[in-house]
PDB file of C-alpha atoms in Angstrom:
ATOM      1  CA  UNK A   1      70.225  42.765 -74.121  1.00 85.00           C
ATOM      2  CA  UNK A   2      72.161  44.863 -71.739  1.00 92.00           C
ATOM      3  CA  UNK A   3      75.624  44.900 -72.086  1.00 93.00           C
ATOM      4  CA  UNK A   4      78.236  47.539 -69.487  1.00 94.00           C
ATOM      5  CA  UNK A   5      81.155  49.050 -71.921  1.00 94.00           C
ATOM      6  CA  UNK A   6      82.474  50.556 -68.781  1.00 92.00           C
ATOM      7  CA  UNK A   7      85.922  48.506 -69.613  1.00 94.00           C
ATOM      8  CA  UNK A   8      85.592  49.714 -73.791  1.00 93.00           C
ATOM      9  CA  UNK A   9      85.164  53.033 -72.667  1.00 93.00           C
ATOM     10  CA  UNK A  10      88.784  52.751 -70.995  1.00 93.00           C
ATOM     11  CA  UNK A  11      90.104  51.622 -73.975  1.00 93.00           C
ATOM     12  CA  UNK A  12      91.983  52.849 -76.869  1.00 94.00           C
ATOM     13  CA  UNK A  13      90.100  53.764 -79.604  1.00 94.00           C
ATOM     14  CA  UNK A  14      89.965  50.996 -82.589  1.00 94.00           C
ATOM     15  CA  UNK A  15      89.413  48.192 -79.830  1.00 95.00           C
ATOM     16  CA  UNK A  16      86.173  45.787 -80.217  1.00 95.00           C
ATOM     17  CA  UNK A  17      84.291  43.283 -77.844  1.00 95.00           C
ATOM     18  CA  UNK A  18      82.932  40.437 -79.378  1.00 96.00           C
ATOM     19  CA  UNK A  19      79.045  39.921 -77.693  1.00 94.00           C
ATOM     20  CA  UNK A  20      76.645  36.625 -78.327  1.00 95.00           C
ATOM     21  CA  UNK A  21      72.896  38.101 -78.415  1.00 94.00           C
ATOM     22  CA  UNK A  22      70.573  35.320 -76.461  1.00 94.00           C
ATOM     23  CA  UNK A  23      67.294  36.850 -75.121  1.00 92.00           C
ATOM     24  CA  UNK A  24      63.404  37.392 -75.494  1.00 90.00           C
ATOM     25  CA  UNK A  25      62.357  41.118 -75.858  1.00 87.00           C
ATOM     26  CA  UNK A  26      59.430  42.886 -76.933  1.00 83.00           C
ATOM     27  CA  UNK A  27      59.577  43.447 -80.663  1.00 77.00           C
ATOM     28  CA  UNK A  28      56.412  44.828 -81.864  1.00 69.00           C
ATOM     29  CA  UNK A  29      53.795  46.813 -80.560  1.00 68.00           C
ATOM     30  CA  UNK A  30      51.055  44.050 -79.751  1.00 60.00           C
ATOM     31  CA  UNK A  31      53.098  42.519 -76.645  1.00 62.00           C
ATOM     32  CA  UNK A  32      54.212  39.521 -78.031  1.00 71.00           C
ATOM     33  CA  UNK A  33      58.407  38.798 -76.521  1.00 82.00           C
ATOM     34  CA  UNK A  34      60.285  37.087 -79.136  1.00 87.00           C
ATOM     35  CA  UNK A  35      63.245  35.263 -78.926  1.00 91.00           C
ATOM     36  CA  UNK A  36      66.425  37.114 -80.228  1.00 93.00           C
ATOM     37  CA  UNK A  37      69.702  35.694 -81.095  1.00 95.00           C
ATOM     38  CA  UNK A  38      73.066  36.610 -82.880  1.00 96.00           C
ATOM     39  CA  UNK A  39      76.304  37.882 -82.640  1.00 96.00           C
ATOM     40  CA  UNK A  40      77.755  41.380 -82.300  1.00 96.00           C
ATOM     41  CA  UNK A  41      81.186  43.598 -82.009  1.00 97.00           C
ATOM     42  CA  UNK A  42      81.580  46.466 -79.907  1.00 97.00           C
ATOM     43  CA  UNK A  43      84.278  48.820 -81.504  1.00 97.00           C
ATOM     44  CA  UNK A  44      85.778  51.882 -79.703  1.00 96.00           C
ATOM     45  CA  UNK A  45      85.426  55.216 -81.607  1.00 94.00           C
ATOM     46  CA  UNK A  46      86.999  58.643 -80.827  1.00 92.00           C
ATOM     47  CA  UNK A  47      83.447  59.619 -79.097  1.00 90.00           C
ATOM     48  CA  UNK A  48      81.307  56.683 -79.017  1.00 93.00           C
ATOM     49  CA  UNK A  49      80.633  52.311 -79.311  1.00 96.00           C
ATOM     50  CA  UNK A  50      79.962  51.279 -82.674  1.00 96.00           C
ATOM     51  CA  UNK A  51      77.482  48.774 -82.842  1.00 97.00           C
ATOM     52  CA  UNK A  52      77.718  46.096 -85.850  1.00 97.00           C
ATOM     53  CA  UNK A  53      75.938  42.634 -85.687  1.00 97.00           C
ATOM     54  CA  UNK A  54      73.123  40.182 -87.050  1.00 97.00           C
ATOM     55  CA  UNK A  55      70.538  39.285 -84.881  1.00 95.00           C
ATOM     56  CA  UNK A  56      68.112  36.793 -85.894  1.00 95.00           C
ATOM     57  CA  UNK A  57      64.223  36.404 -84.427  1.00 93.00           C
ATOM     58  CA  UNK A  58      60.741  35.378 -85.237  1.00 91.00           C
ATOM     59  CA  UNK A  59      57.909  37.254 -84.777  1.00 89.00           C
ATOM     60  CA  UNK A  60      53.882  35.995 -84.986  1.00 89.00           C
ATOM     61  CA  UNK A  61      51.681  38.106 -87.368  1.00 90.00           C
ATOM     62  CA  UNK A  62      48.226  37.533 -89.103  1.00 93.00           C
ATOM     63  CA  UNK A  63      48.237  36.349 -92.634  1.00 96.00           C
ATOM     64  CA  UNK A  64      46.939  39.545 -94.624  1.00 96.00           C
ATOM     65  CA  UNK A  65      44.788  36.922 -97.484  1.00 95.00           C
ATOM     66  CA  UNK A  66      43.532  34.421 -94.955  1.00 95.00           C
ATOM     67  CA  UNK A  67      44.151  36.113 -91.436  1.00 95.00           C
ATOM     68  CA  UNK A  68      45.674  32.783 -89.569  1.00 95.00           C
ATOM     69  CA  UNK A  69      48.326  33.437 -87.457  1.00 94.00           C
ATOM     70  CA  UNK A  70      51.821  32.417 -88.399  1.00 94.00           C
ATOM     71  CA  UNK A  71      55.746  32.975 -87.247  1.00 93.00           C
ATOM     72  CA  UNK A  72      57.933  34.944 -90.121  1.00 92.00           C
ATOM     73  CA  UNK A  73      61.533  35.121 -89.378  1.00 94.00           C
ATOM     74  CA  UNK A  74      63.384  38.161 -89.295  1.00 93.00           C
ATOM     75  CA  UNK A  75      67.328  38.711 -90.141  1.00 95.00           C
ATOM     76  CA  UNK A  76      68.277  42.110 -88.388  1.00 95.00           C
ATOM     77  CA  UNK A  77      71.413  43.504 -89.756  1.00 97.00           C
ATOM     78  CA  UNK A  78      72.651  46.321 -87.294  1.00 96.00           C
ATOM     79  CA  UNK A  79      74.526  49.007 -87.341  1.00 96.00           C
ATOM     80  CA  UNK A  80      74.859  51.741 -84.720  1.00 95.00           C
ATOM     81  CA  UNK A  81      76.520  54.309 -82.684  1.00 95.00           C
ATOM     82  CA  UNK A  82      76.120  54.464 -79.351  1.00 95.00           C
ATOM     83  CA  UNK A  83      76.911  57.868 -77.536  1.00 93.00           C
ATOM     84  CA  UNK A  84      78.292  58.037 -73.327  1.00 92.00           C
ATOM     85  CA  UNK A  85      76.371  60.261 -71.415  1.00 90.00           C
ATOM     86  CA  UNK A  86      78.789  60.334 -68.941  1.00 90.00           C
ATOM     87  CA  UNK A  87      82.739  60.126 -68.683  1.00 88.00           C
ATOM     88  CA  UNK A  88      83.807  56.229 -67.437  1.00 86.00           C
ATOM     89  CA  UNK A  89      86.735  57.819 -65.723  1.00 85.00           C
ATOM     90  CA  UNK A  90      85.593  61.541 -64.238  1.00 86.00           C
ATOM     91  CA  UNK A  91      82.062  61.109 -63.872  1.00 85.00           C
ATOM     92  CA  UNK A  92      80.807  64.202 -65.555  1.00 88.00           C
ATOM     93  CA  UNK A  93      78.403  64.729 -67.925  1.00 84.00           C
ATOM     94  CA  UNK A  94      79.554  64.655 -72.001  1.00 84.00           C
ATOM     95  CA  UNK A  95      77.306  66.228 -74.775  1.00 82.00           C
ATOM     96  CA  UNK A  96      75.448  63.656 -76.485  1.00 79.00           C
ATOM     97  CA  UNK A  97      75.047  65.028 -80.674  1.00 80.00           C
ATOM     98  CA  UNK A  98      71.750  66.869 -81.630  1.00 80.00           C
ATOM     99  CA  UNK A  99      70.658  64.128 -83.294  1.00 80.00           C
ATOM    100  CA  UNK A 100      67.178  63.921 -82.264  1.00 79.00           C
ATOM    101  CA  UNK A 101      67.264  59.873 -81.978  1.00 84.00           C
ATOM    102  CA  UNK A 102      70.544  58.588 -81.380  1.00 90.00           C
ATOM    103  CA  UNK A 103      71.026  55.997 -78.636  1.00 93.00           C
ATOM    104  CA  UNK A 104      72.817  56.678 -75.669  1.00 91.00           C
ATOM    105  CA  UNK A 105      74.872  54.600 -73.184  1.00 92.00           C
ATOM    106  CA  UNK A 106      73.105  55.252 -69.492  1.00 91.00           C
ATOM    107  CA  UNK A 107      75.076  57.022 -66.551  1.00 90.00           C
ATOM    108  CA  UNK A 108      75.915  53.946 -65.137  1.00 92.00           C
ATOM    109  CA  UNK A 109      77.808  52.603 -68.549  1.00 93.00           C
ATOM    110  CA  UNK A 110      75.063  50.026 -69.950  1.00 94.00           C
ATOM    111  CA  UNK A 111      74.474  50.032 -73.772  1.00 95.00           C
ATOM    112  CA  UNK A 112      70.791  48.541 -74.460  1.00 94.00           C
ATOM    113  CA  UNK A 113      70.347  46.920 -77.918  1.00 94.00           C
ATOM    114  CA  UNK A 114      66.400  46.719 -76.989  1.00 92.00           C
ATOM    115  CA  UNK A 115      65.471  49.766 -78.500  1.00 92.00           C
ATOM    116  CA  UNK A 116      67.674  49.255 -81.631  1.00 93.00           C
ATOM    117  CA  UNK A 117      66.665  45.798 -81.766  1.00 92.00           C
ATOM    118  CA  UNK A 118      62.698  47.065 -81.921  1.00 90.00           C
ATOM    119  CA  UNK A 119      62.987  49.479 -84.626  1.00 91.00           C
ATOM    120  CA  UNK A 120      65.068  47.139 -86.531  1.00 93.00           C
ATOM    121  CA  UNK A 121      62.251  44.187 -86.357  1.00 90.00           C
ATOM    122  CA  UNK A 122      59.440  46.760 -87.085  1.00 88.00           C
ATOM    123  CA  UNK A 123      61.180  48.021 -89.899  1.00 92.00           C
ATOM    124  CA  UNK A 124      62.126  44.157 -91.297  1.00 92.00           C
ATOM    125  CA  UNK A 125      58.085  43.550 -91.122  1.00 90.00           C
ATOM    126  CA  UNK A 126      56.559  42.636 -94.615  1.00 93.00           C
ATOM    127  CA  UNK A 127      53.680  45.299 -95.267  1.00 93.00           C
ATOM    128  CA  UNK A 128      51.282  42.759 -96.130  1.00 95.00           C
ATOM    129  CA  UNK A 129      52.414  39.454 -94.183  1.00 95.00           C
ATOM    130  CA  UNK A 130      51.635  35.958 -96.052  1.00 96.00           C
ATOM    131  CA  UNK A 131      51.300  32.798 -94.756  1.00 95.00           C
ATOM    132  CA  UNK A 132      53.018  31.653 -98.055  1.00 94.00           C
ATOM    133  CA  UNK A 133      53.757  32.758-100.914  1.00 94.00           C
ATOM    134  CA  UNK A 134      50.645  30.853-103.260  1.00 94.00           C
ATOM    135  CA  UNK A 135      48.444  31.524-100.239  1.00 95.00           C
ATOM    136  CA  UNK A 136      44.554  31.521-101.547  1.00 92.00           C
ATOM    137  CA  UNK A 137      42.810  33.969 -99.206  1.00 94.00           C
ATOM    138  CA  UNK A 138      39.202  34.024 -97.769  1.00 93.00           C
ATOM    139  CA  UNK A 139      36.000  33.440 -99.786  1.00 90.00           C
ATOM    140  CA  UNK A 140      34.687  37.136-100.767  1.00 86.00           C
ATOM    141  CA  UNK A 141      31.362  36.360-100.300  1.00 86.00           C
ATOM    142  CA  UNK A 142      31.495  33.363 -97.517  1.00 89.00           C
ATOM    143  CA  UNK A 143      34.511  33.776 -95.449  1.00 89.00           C
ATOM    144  CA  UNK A 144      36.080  30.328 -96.340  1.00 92.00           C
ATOM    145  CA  UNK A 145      39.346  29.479 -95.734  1.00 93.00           C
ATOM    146  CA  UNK A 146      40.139  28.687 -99.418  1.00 93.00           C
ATOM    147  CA  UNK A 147      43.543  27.545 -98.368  1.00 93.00           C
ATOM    148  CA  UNK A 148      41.970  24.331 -96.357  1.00 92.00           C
ATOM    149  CA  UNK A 149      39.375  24.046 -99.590  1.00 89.00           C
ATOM    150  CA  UNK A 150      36.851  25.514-102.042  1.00 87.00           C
ATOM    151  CA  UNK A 151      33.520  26.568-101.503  1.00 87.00           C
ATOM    152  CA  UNK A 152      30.471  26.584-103.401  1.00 87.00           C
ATOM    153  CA  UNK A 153      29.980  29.779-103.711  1.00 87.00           C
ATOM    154  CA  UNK A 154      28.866  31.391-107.020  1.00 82.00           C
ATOM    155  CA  UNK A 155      31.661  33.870-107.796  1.00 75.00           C
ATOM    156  CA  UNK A 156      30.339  36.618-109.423  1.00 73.00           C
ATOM    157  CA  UNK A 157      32.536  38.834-111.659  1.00 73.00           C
ATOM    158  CA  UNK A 158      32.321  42.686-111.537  1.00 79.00           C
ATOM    159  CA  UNK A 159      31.295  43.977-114.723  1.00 82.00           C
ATOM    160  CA  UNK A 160      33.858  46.260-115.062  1.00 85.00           C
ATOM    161  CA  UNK A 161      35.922  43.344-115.437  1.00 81.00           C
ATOM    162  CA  UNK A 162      34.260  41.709-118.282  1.00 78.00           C
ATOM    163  CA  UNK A 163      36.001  42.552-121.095  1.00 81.00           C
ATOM    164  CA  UNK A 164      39.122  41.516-119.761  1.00 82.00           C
ATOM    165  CA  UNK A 165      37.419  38.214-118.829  1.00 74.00           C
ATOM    166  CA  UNK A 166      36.838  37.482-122.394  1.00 77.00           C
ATOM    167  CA  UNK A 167      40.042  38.272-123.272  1.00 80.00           C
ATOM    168  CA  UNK A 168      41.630  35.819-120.848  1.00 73.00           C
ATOM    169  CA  UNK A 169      39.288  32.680-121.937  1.00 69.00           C
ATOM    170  CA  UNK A 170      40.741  30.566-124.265  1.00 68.00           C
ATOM    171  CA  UNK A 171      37.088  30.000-126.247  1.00 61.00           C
ATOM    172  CA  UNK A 172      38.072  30.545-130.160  1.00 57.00           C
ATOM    173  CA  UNK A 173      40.970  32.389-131.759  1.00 57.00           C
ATOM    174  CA  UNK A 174      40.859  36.227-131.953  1.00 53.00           C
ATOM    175  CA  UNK A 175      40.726  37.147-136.119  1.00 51.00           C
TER     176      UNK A 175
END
């Protein structure tokens, strides 16, 4: 996901470069590469390459109810600017902003979308990851996979729950 701009650098401002996105990266923190694909456009600004694109991946997580692993697909929309470090046609060094995080393009002219691509994916990451939607969850007091089937376990209400229990059965009509 590399990508030299040396030649958009040369170029009048307002002028784009179409790229196709087809590569495995490192996504999340657990070392898992995913596969990452999509389609982008390099445009020339006054001072920097503006990034726009979708890139589409999947990435395996844990189920949060019943903790099996499972692939959720990911839709990245991005959209940054990407600042030269160094002039494409004297070689010196140009002031980056003081923007604590921006990207940069290296000294040798290479934009990398890995970084962008990462914090995009962790930020497209579900809090609480599910399987499926309707997805049952494990048995609270024997660890069953209630999605495969029920148990025989004896659920047992908290009785600070009650009176909402009785509330919710449909025994006789309320006067």
């Amino acid at each position: 996901m590399e990508i030299s701009v040396s030649q958009l650098l040369k170029s009048p401002v307002g002028m784009t470069k179409d790229w196709v996105v087809d590569d495995v990266v490192e996504l999340t923190e657990i070392g898992l590469e995913s596969p990452i694909k999509g389609d982008i456009k390099l445009v020339r600004t006054n001072r920097s390459v503006l990034v726009k694109g979708t890139l589409r991946t999947e990435v395996h997580l844990d189920c949060s109810r019943c903790l099996k692993p499972f692939a959720q697909k990911l839709s990245l929309k991005i959209e940054e600017e990407y600042f030269p470090t160094i002039d494409v046609i004297t070689g010196v060094p140009v002031g980056v902003p003081d923007q604590p995080d921006c990207f940069t393009i290296d000294e040798h002219h290479i934009l990398s979308l890995v970084e962008a691509a990462r914090q995009y994916a962790l930020l497209a990451l579900p809090m609480k990851p599910l399987c499926r939607k309707n997805c049952a969850g494990l048995c609270p007091v024997c660890g069953k996979n209630q999605n495969v089937g029920n148990c025989d376990c004896v659920k047992v209400v908290d009785p600070r729950w009650a009176g909402l229990a009785k509330l919710a059965s449909p025994s006789k009509p309320r006067e």
